[in-house]
Short mmCIF file of C-alpha atoms in Angstrom, two decimals:
data_model
loop_
_atom_site.label_atom_id
_atom_site.label_comp_id
_atom_site.label_asym_id
_atom_site.label_seq_id
_atom_site.Cartn_x
_atom_site.Cartn_y
_atom_site.Cartn_z
CA MET Y 28 -40.20 -3.07 -208.45
CA THR Y 29 -38.86 -6.27 -206.86
CA SER Y 30 -40.80 -9.47 -207.51
CA LEU Y 31 -42.44 -11.13 -204.52
CA GLN Y 32 -40.41 -14.30 -204.97
CA GLN Y 33 -37.13 -12.38 -205.22
CA LEU Y 34 -37.96 -10.27 -202.19
CA ILE Y 35 -38.77 -13.23 -199.96
CA SER Y 36 -35.60 -15.09 -200.94
CA THR Y 37 -33.46 -11.95 -200.47
CA PHE Y 38 -34.62 -11.53 -196.86
CA ASP Y 39 -32.44 -14.48 -195.92
CA ASN Y 40 -29.32 -12.37 -196.56
CA LYS Y 41 -28.99 -9.24 -194.41
CA ASP Y 42 -26.40 -7.58 -196.67
CA SER Y 43 -28.42 -8.28 -199.81
CA ILE Y 44 -31.64 -6.87 -198.39
CA GLU Y 45 -29.83 -3.74 -197.20
CA ALA Y 46 -28.30 -3.19 -200.65
CA LEU Y 47 -31.66 -3.76 -202.34
CA TYR Y 48 -33.39 -1.38 -199.94
CA GLN Y 49 -30.87 1.45 -200.42
CA GLN Y 50 -30.85 1.07 -204.21
CA GLN Y 51 -34.62 1.27 -204.51
CA LEU Y 52 -34.94 4.12 -202.00
CA ASP Y 53 -32.26 6.14 -203.82
CA GLU Y 54 -34.07 5.62 -207.13
CA LYS Y 55 -37.42 6.73 -205.71
CA VAL Y 56 -35.97 9.78 -203.97
CA THR Y 57 -34.07 10.81 -207.10
CA LEU Y 58 -37.24 10.62 -209.19
CA PHE Y 59 -39.10 12.68 -206.61
CA LYS Y 60 -36.36 15.31 -206.40
CA ASN Y 61 -36.27 15.63 -210.19
CA ALA Y 62 -40.04 16.04 -210.33
CA ILE Y 63 -40.19 18.58 -207.51
CA ASN Y 64 -37.10 20.59 -208.47
CA PRO Y 65 -38.90 22.96 -210.90
CA PHE Y 66 -41.00 24.21 -207.97
CA VAL Y 67 -38.10 24.83 -205.58
CA ASP Y 68 -37.01 28.42 -205.17
CA ASP Y 69 -33.35 28.43 -204.10
CA ALA Y 70 -33.91 31.76 -202.38
CA THR Y 71 -36.41 30.26 -199.92
CA TYR Y 72 -35.42 26.61 -199.69
CA ASN Y 73 -32.41 24.40 -200.34
CA ALA Y 74 -33.57 21.13 -201.91
CA SER Y 75 -30.61 19.29 -200.37
CA ASP Y 76 -32.28 19.85 -196.97
CA MET Y 77 -35.07 17.41 -197.85
CA ASN Y 78 -35.83 15.03 -194.99
CA ILE Y 79 -35.59 11.39 -196.07
CA ILE Y 80 -37.31 9.05 -193.63
CA GLU Y 81 -36.22 5.45 -194.04
CA SER Y 82 -38.22 2.39 -193.07
CA PRO Y 83 -37.25 -0.61 -191.00
CA ARG Y 84 -35.98 -3.20 -193.49
CA ARG Y 85 -38.28 -6.00 -192.29
CA HIS Y 86 -41.31 -6.55 -190.06
CA TYR Y 87 -42.57 -3.01 -190.73
CA ARG Y 88 -46.02 -3.62 -192.17
CA LEU Y 89 -48.98 -3.64 -189.76
CA ARG Y 90 -51.55 -4.79 -192.33
CA ALA Y 91 -51.48 -7.87 -194.54
CA GLU Y 92 -54.03 -9.86 -196.51
CA PHE Y 93 -53.64 -13.29 -198.07
CA LYS Y 94 -55.61 -15.58 -200.32
CA ILE Y 95 -56.29 -18.98 -198.79
CA TRP Y 96 -55.60 -21.76 -201.28
CA HIS Y 97 -56.96 -25.23 -200.56
CA GLU Y 98 -55.33 -28.38 -201.95
CA GLY Y 99 -56.90 -31.57 -200.69
CA GLU Y 100 -56.42 -31.62 -196.93
CA GLN Y 101 -53.85 -28.80 -197.05
CA SER Y 102 -54.46 -25.02 -196.99
CA HIS Y 103 -51.90 -22.33 -197.76
CA TYR Y 104 -51.47 -18.59 -197.49
CA ALA Y 105 -50.97 -17.30 -201.02
CA MET Y 106 -50.25 -14.08 -202.88
CA THR Y 107 -50.22 -13.39 -206.62
CA GLU Y 108 -47.02 -12.31 -208.32
CA LYS Y 109 -48.03 -9.03 -209.94
CA SER Y 110 -45.99 -9.35 -213.14
CA THR Y 111 -46.59 -13.03 -213.92
CA LYS Y 112 -49.90 -13.67 -212.07
CA GLU Y 113 -48.18 -16.71 -210.58
CA LEU Y 114 -49.52 -17.92 -207.25
CA ILE Y 115 -46.89 -17.89 -204.49
CA PHE Y 116 -47.45 -19.98 -201.34
CA LEU Y 117 -46.20 -18.44 -198.08
CA GLU Y 118 -45.42 -19.74 -194.64
CA GLN Y 119 -44.02 -16.39 -193.43
CA PHE Y 120 -44.17 -12.84 -194.79
CA PRO Y 121 -41.03 -10.93 -193.69
CA VAL Y 122 -42.41 -7.46 -194.50
CA ALA Y 123 -45.27 -7.99 -192.05
CA CYS Y 124 -44.73 -7.21 -188.37
CA ALA Y 125 -43.49 -9.86 -185.96
CA ALA Y 126 -46.94 -10.34 -184.41
CA ILE Y 127 -48.48 -11.23 -187.78
CA ASN Y 128 -45.64 -13.60 -188.68
CA GLN Y 129 -45.95 -15.41 -185.37
CA LEU Y 130 -49.71 -15.72 -185.77
CA MET Y 131 -49.79 -16.90 -189.40
CA PRO Y 132 -48.90 -20.61 -188.90
CA GLU Y 133 -50.69 -20.88 -185.54
CA LEU Y 134 -53.95 -19.54 -186.97
CA LEU Y 135 -53.91 -21.62 -190.15
CA ASN Y 136 -53.12 -24.75 -188.17
CA VAL Y 137 -56.11 -24.44 -185.83
CA ILE Y 138 -58.50 -23.41 -188.61
CA CYS Y 139 -57.54 -26.41 -190.73
CA LYS Y 140 -58.38 -28.79 -187.87
CA GLN Y 141 -62.10 -27.93 -188.14
CA GLU Y 142 -63.88 -28.25 -191.47
CA ILE Y 143 -66.54 -25.72 -190.47
CA LEU Y 144 -63.81 -23.08 -190.14
CA ARG Y 145 -61.72 -24.16 -193.13
CA ARG Y 146 -64.40 -24.78 -195.75
CA LYS Y 147 -64.89 -21.93 -198.20
CA CYS Y 148 -62.53 -19.60 -196.31
CA PHE Y 149 -60.91 -17.77 -199.21
CA GLN Y 150 -59.10 -14.83 -197.57
CA ILE Y 151 -57.53 -13.87 -194.24
CA GLU Y 152 -56.68 -10.26 -193.34
CA PHE Y 153 -54.46 -9.19 -190.45
CA LEU Y 154 -54.47 -5.80 -188.73
CA SER Y 155 -51.89 -5.24 -186.00
CA THR Y 156 -50.20 -2.42 -184.09
CA LEU Y 157 -46.77 -1.47 -182.82
CA SER Y 158 -47.84 -2.80 -179.42
CA GLY Y 159 -48.92 -6.16 -180.89
CA ASP Y 160 -52.71 -5.78 -180.50
CA THR Y 161 -53.98 -7.85 -183.43
CA LEU Y 162 -57.27 -8.45 -185.24
CA VAL Y 163 -57.94 -11.13 -187.85
CA SER Y 164 -60.72 -11.10 -190.45
CA LEU Y 165 -61.75 -14.49 -191.86
CA ILE Y 166 -63.62 -14.10 -195.15
CA TYR Y 167 -65.87 -16.83 -196.58
CA HIS Y 168 -67.86 -17.85 -199.63
CA LYS Y 169 -70.64 -19.09 -197.37
CA ALA Y 170 -73.03 -17.79 -194.74
CA LEU Y 171 -71.74 -17.98 -191.17
CA ASP Y 172 -74.03 -19.40 -188.49
CA ASP Y 173 -74.04 -20.17 -184.77
CA SER Y 174 -71.98 -23.31 -185.26
CA TRP Y 175 -69.19 -21.22 -186.86
CA ILE Y 176 -69.32 -18.82 -183.91
CA GLU Y 177 -69.08 -21.66 -181.38
CA ALA Y 178 -66.13 -23.16 -183.26
CA ILE Y 179 -64.18 -19.90 -183.55
CA LYS Y 180 -64.68 -18.61 -179.99
CA PRO Y 181 -62.12 -20.93 -178.35
CA ILE Y 182 -59.56 -20.02 -181.02
CA LYS Y 183 -59.97 -16.35 -180.23
CA GLU Y 184 -59.19 -17.08 -176.59
CA GLN Y 185 -56.41 -19.56 -177.37
CA LEU Y 186 -54.52 -17.14 -179.65
CA GLY Y 187 -55.35 -13.96 -177.68
CA ILE Y 188 -56.61 -12.03 -180.70
CA ASN Y 189 -59.76 -10.32 -181.92
CA ILE Y 190 -61.62 -12.07 -184.75
CA VAL Y 191 -64.16 -10.87 -187.31
CA GLY Y 192 -66.01 -13.24 -189.63
CA ARG Y 193 -67.19 -11.96 -192.99
CA SER Y 194 -69.23 -13.26 -195.87
CA ARG Y 195 -71.53 -11.61 -198.41
CA LYS Y 196 -73.68 -9.02 -196.58
CA GLN Y 197 -72.62 -10.47 -193.23
CA LYS Y 198 -70.20 -9.39 -190.51
CA ILE Y 199 -69.79 -11.20 -187.20
CA VAL Y 200 -67.72 -9.47 -184.53
CA LEU Y 201 -66.28 -11.43 -181.62
CA ASP Y 202 -65.70 -8.87 -178.86
CA ARG Y 203 -64.44 -5.92 -181.00
CA ASP Y 204 -63.69 -5.00 -184.61
CA TYR Y 205 -60.77 -2.66 -183.94
CA VAL Y 206 -57.26 -2.58 -182.51
CA ASP Y 207 -55.80 -0.05 -180.08
CA GLU Y 208 -52.64 1.66 -181.32
CA THR Y 209 -50.23 3.92 -179.45
CA LEU Y 210 -47.93 6.20 -181.44
CA ASN Y 211 -45.08 8.22 -179.97
CA VAL Y 212 -44.58 11.70 -181.41
CA ASN Y 213 -41.74 13.77 -179.94
CA SER Y 214 -41.92 11.71 -176.72
CA ARG Y 215 -45.65 12.30 -176.40
CA THR Y 216 -48.03 9.36 -176.76
CA TYR Y 217 -51.28 9.32 -178.74
CA HIS Y 218 -53.87 6.56 -178.56
CA TYR Y 219 -55.88 5.50 -181.60
CA LYS Y 220 -58.80 3.20 -182.26
CA GLN Y 221 -58.11 1.64 -185.68
CA ILE Y 222 -61.20 -0.01 -187.13
CA GLU Y 223 -61.24 -3.12 -189.29
CA GLY Y 224 -61.91 -2.11 -192.90
CA GLY Y 225 -60.97 1.52 -192.27
CA PHE Y 226 -57.82 3.21 -193.56
CA THR Y 227 -54.75 3.17 -191.33
CA GLN Y 228 -51.11 3.88 -192.10
CA PRO Y 229 -49.49 0.48 -192.75
CA ASN Y 230 -45.96 1.36 -191.60
CA GLY Y 231 -46.16 2.38 -187.95
CA LYS Y 232 -42.56 3.51 -187.45
CA VAL Y 233 -42.58 5.68 -190.57
CA CYS Y 234 -46.00 7.04 -189.56
CA GLU Y 235 -44.53 8.27 -186.26
CA LYS Y 236 -41.80 10.11 -188.19
CA MET Y 237 -44.37 11.63 -190.55
CA LEU Y 238 -46.33 12.97 -187.59
CA GLU Y 239 -43.18 14.40 -186.02
CA TRP Y 240 -42.24 16.12 -189.27
CA ALA Y 241 -45.69 17.72 -189.61
CA VAL Y 242 -45.75 18.82 -185.96
CA ASN Y 243 -42.20 20.21 -185.95
CA ASN Y 244 -42.72 22.18 -189.15
CA SER Y 245 -45.99 23.76 -188.04
CA ARG Y 246 -45.07 24.87 -184.50
CA ASP Y 247 -44.90 28.58 -185.26
CA LEU Y 248 -47.74 28.92 -187.77
CA GLY Y 249 -50.37 29.84 -185.16
CA GLY Y 250 -54.03 30.67 -185.77
CA ASP Y 251 -56.59 28.00 -186.66
CA LEU Y 252 -56.16 24.93 -188.83
CA LEU Y 253 -58.37 23.44 -191.52
CA GLU Y 254 -57.71 19.77 -192.26
CA LEU Y 255 -59.18 17.94 -195.25
CA TYR Y 256 -59.32 14.12 -195.47
CA CYS Y 257 -58.63 13.62 -191.74
CA GLY Y 258 -59.42 9.89 -191.62
CA ASN Y 259 -59.40 8.58 -188.06
CA GLY Y 260 -57.52 11.66 -186.85
CA ASN Y 261 -54.03 10.30 -187.48
CA PHE Y 262 -52.53 13.76 -188.07
CA THR Y 263 -55.32 15.69 -186.35
CA LEU Y 264 -54.40 14.60 -182.84
CA PRO Y 265 -50.74 15.68 -182.75
CA LEU Y 266 -51.27 18.76 -184.95
CA SER Y 267 -54.00 20.13 -182.68
CA GLN Y 268 -51.39 21.23 -180.12
CA ASN Y 269 -49.96 23.78 -182.58
CA PHE Y 270 -53.22 25.62 -183.36
CA SER Y 271 -55.92 27.43 -181.40
CA ARG Y 272 -58.74 25.47 -183.05
CA VAL Y 273 -59.06 22.84 -185.77
CA VAL Y 274 -61.84 22.07 -188.24
CA ALA Y 275 -61.30 18.64 -189.82
CA THR Y 276 -63.35 17.00 -192.56
CA GLU Y 277 -63.78 13.37 -193.57
CA ILE Y 278 -66.40 11.69 -195.77
CA ALA Y 279 -66.26 8.10 -194.44
CA LYS Y 280 -68.66 7.62 -191.53
CA THR Y 281 -66.58 4.88 -189.84
CA SER Y 282 -63.49 7.10 -189.96
CA VAL Y 283 -65.42 10.07 -188.53
CA ASN Y 284 -66.64 7.92 -185.63
CA ALA Y 285 -63.10 6.67 -185.02
CA ALA Y 286 -61.74 10.24 -185.11
CA LEU Y 287 -64.33 11.41 -182.57
CA SER Y 288 -63.46 8.47 -180.33
CA ASN Y 289 -59.74 9.20 -180.66
CA LEU Y 290 -60.19 12.86 -179.75
CA GLU Y 291 -62.06 11.84 -176.61
CA LYS Y 292 -59.50 9.12 -175.80
CA ASN Y 293 -56.69 11.73 -175.93
CA ASN Y 294 -58.60 14.50 -174.12
CA ILE Y 295 -58.38 16.87 -177.10
CA ASP Y 296 -61.16 19.46 -177.09
CA ASN Y 297 -60.19 22.07 -179.70
CA VAL Y 298 -61.19 20.04 -182.78
CA PHE Y 299 -64.49 20.02 -184.68
CA ILE Y 300 -65.04 17.09 -187.08
CA ALA Y 301 -67.39 17.57 -190.05
CA ARG Y 302 -68.50 14.57 -192.12
CA MET Y 303 -68.09 16.20 -195.52
CA SER Y 304 -66.17 15.75 -198.73
CA SER Y 305 -63.60 18.37 -199.67
CA GLU Y 306 -65.87 19.52 -202.50
CA GLU Y 307 -68.74 20.05 -200.07
CA PHE Y 308 -66.54 22.00 -197.70
CA VAL Y 309 -65.42 24.27 -200.54
CA SER Y 310 -69.10 25.02 -201.21
CA ALA Y 311 -69.60 25.82 -197.54
CA MET Y 312 -66.55 28.10 -197.41
CA ASP Y 313 -67.77 29.93 -200.50
CA LYS Y 314 -71.31 30.15 -199.04
CA LYS Y 315 -72.75 28.40 -202.09
CA ARG Y 316 -74.56 25.90 -199.87
CA GLU Y 317 -75.56 25.59 -196.25
CA PHE Y 318 -74.95 22.29 -194.48
CA ARG Y 319 -76.70 21.06 -191.36
CA ARG Y 320 -73.46 19.29 -190.49
CA LEU Y 321 -71.92 22.74 -189.90
CA LYS Y 322 -74.83 24.21 -187.95
CA ASP Y 323 -72.86 24.12 -184.69
CA ILE Y 324 -69.98 26.30 -185.90
CA ASP Y 325 -69.51 29.64 -187.66
CA LEU Y 326 -66.72 29.34 -190.21
CA ASP Y 327 -66.41 33.14 -190.30
CA ASP Y 328 -65.41 33.02 -186.63
CA TYR Y 329 -62.26 31.04 -187.43
CA ALA Y 330 -58.88 32.64 -188.12
CA PHE Y 331 -57.55 29.97 -190.47
CA SER Y 332 -53.84 30.38 -191.10
CA THR Y 333 -53.05 26.89 -192.33
CA VAL Y 334 -54.65 24.08 -194.31
CA PHE Y 335 -53.52 20.47 -194.00
CA VAL Y 336 -54.37 18.03 -196.82
CA ASP Y 337 -53.71 14.31 -197.13
CA PRO Y 338 -55.73 13.44 -200.26
CA PRO Y 339 -56.23 10.08 -201.98
CA ARG Y 340 -53.96 9.06 -204.86
CA ALA Y 341 -55.91 11.24 -207.30
CA GLY Y 342 -54.71 14.37 -205.45
CA LEU Y 343 -56.73 17.55 -204.97
CA ASP Y 344 -59.53 18.40 -207.38
CA GLU Y 345 -59.40 21.78 -209.12
CA GLU Y 346 -61.88 23.54 -206.81
CA THR Y 347 -60.07 22.34 -203.70
CA VAL Y 348 -56.70 23.44 -205.10
CA ASN Y 349 -58.12 26.91 -205.71
CA MET Y 350 -59.57 27.03 -202.20
CA VAL Y 351 -56.37 26.02 -200.39
CA GLN Y 352 -54.48 28.76 -202.23
CA ARG Y 353 -56.25 31.27 -199.98
CA PHE Y 354 -54.37 30.04 -196.90
CA ASP Y 355 -51.07 31.47 -195.75
CA HIS Y 356 -49.62 27.99 -195.23
CA ILE Y 357 -50.29 24.61 -196.86
CA ILE Y 358 -49.15 21.29 -195.40
CA TYR Y 359 -49.53 18.66 -198.11
CA ILE Y 360 -48.98 14.94 -197.46
CA SER Y 361 -49.10 12.93 -200.68
CA CYS Y 362 -49.26 9.18 -201.33
CA ASN Y 363 -48.74 9.87 -205.03
CA PRO Y 364 -45.94 12.32 -205.96
CA ALA Y 365 -47.22 12.43 -209.56
CA THR Y 366 -50.53 14.07 -208.56
CA LEU Y 367 -48.71 16.22 -206.02
CA VAL Y 368 -46.65 17.63 -208.89
CA GLU Y 369 -49.85 18.28 -210.85
CA ASN Y 370 -51.27 20.25 -207.91
CA LEU Y 371 -47.99 22.15 -207.48
CA ASN Y 372 -48.33 23.49 -211.01
CA THR Y 373 -51.12 25.64 -209.57
CA LEU Y 374 -50.06 26.04 -205.94
CA SER Y 375 -46.55 27.22 -206.84
CA LYS Y 376 -48.04 30.30 -208.52
CA THR Y 377 -49.05 31.67 -205.12
CA HIS Y 378 -46.89 29.71 -202.65
CA SER Y 379 -43.24 28.76 -202.27
CA ILE Y 380 -41.83 25.57 -200.77
CA LYS Y 381 -40.52 25.87 -197.22
CA ALA Y 382 -39.93 22.20 -196.37
CA LEU Y 383 -39.80 18.85 -198.16
CA ALA Y 384 -39.76 15.25 -197.00
CA ALA Y 385 -39.80 11.76 -198.50
CA PHE Y 386 -41.29 8.99 -196.35
CA ASP Y 387 -40.57 5.41 -197.35
CA GLN Y 388 -43.87 3.91 -196.23
CA PHE Y 389 -43.69 1.13 -198.80
CA PRO Y 390 -40.17 -0.37 -199.11
CA TYR Y 391 -39.39 -2.60 -202.09
CA THR Y 392 -42.16 -0.98 -204.17
CA ASP Y 393 -42.34 2.01 -206.51
CA HIS Y 394 -44.47 3.95 -204.03
CA LEU Y 395 -43.20 6.90 -202.01
CA GLU Y 396 -45.02 9.14 -199.56
CA ALA Y 397 -44.09 12.83 -199.77
CA GLY Y 398 -44.54 15.89 -197.58
CA VAL Y 399 -44.45 19.52 -198.70
CA ILE Y 400 -44.97 22.71 -196.71
CA LEU Y 401 -45.73 25.85 -198.67
CA SER Y 402 -46.13 29.48 -197.59
CA LYS Y 403 -47.79 32.29 -199.48
CA ARG Y 404 -45.41 34.48 -201.45
CA SER Y 405 -45.00 38.06 -200.27
#
């Protein structure tokens, strides 16, 4: 993993950053291929056909958060060097999108001119989109009152952004606490409400390629789709076109509300969202428990052919792994190839790999997003 200091200095040299990017991507992909190779059946899939989706080299990240470090009359954006715990001051952050980089000095400058805005502000978080719609969260070690609101309102208008103020047990929203994103998938546009504090994919360009890969590899699967961990509907929206009906589950209430809003925004009417954990849905499928949240649908009426999962870093729990084995097709998006491999130890007993992809969501880090499509063995 490249140190923060080294990365920032390397960005000044285009050739150096390209060489660094390719070296680290090659290392990550090689590790993934070696880990996945035991599960690849040469008779059904050629591992050399793996899709490798590269990232833009700079200005790719749509989320960023910084400590605010105060020294006398000066305030700085700061991040901690992971290996040494050293504090690094920043004026720009080249991995963040252009809108965030443009806003960073402008915002800090106007905040520092008013003590009521500067004092006890210890963190600033940015959430932006490919279209440049941007929201800023200012986080304080003090209660925020009407005088703070009156001071921040003109800044919101001056900078043309949305602002949220936070302190312990307090959240003040000026206008709205979300950004509007538009993603293009195979020349078709999808509109998303992305809420402050909720999960969103940080690398917009790679996210579009991930969605295209999932859509293109599920065109001919047919039937109905079950999706676990649907979040704000990131994959749900484009995948819905390939299936008769979709049942999608998500445990976080804010994400469920965003998903419902996004379905309506995109005029998609063949999706049912259930606010449930994957473990709860397994119990419902197995008829071990009845849930009021499913009272409006009959699961037995669905002809599920495919299950789509995008679990947290811990991967799928044992009961969920056993449940998804019942489906003819499994689309698995993983933010942690190590737990994906653990799950494949079980899934490969009943299913064979039909497609593989590596998505470089997080350049210059050890992290790699992976995609696997499996079909039930004859």
